[in-house]
PDB file of C-alpha atoms in Angstrom:
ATOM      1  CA  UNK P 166       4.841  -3.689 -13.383  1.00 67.00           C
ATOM      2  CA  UNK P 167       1.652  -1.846 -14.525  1.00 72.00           C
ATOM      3  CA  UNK P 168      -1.013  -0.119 -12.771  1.00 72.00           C
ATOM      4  CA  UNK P 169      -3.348  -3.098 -13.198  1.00 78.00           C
ATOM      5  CA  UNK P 170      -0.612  -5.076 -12.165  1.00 76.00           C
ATOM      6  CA  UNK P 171      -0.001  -3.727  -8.917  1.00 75.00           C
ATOM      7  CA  UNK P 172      -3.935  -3.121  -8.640  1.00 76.00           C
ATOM      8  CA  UNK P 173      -4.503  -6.850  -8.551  1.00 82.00           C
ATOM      9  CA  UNK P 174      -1.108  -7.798  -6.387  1.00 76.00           C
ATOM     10  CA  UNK P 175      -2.513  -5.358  -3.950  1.00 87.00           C
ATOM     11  CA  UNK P 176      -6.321  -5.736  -3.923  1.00 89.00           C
ATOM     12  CA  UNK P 177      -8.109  -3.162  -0.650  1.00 93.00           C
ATOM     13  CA  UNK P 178      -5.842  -0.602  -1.242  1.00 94.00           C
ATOM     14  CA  UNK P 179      -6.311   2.457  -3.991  1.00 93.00           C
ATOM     15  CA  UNK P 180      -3.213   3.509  -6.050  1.00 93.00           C
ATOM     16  CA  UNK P 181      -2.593   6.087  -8.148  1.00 92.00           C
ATOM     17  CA  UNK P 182       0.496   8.000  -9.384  1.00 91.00           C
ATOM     18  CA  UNK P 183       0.966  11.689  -8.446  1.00 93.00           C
ATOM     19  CA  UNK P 184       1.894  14.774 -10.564  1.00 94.00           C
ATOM     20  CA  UNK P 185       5.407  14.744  -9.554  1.00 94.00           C
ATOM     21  CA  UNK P 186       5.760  10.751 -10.829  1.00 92.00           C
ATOM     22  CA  UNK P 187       5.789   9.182  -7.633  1.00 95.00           C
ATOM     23  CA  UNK P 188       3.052   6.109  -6.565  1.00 94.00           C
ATOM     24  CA  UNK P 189       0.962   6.609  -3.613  1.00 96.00           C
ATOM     25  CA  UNK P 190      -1.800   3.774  -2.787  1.00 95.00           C
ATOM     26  CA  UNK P 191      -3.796   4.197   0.195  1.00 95.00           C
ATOM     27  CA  UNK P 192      -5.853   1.244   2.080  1.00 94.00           C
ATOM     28  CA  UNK P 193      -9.519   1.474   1.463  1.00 93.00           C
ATOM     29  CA  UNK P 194     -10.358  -0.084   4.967  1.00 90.00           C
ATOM     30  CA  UNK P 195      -8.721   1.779   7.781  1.00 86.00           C
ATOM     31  CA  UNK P 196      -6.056  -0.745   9.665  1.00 85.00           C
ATOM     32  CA  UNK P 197      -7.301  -1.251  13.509  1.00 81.00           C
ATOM     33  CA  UNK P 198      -5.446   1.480  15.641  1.00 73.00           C
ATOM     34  CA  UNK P 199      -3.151  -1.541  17.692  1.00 70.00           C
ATOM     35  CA  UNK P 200      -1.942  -2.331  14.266  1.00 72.00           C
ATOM     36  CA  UNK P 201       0.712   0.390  13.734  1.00 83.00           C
ATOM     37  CA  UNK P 202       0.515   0.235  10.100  1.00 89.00           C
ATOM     38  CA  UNK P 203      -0.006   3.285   7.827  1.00 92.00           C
ATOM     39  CA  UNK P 204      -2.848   3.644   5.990  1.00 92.00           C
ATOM     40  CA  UNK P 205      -1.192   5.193   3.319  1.00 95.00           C
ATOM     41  CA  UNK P 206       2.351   5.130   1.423  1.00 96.00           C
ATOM     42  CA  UNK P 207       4.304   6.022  -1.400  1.00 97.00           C
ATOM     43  CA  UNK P 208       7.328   4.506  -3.640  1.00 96.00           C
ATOM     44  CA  UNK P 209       9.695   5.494  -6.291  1.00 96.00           C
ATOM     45  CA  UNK P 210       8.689   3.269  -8.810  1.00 93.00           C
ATOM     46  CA  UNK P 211       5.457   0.738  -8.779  1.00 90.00           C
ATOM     47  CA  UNK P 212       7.775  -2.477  -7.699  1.00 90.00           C
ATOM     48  CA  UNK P 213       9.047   0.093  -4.159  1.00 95.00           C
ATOM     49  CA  UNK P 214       4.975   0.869  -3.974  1.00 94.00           C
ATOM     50  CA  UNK P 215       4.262  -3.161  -3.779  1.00 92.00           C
ATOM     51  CA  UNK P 216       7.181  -3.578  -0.849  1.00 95.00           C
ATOM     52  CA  UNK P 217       5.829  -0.919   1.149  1.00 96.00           C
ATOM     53  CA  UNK P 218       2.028  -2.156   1.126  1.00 95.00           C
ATOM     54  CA  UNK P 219       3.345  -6.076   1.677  1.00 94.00           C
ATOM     55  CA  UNK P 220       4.888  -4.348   5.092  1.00 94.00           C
ATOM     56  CA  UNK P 221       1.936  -2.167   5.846  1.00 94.00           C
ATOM     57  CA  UNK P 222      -0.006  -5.748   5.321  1.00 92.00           C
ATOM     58  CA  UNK P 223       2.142  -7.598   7.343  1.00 92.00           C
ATOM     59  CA  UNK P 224       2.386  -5.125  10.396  1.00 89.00           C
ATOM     60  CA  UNK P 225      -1.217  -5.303  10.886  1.00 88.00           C
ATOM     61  CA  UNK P 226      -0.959  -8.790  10.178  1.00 88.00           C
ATOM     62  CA  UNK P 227       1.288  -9.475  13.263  1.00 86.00           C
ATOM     63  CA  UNK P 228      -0.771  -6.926  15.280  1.00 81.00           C
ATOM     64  CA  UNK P 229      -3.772  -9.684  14.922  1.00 76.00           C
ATOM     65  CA  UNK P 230      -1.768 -12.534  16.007  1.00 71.00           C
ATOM     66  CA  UNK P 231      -2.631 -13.562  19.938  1.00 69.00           C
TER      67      UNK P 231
END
C-alpha cells in the first residue's frame, strides 16, 4: 500500500511517515470526548497504520450509537 493509497482508504485523518520509518496519521477533526478513540496512532508498516485508524473509526462509531 502507498501513501496515496492509505490517504484515500482513510480520508479525515493526516498521515505521514516519521524519521525512524514508522507511520503515524492523526484525525483532522478531534473525535467527541465520550468516544474513547485516539486521535492519533501509529503502525509498523502502512497496512498496521490502516487497522489501527478502522478501530479508532469504529470506537467512535459505537460511541454515537443510542
Amino acid at each position: 500500500m502507498t501513501h496515496d493509497e492509505a490517504a484515500a482508504v482513510a480520508p479525515g485523518w493526516r498521515i505521514w511517515r516519521s524519521d525512524a520509518g514508522r507511520w503515524w496519521a492523526t484525525r483532522i477533526r478531534p473525535f467527541t470526548a465520550a468516544a474513547g478513540a485516539a486521535r492519533t496512532v501509529d503502525g509498523d508498516d502502512l497496512a498496521e497504520l490502516c487497522r489501527a485508524i478502522a478501530e479508532q473509526e469504529r470506537l467512535a462509531a459505537l460511541a454515537q450509537r443510542p
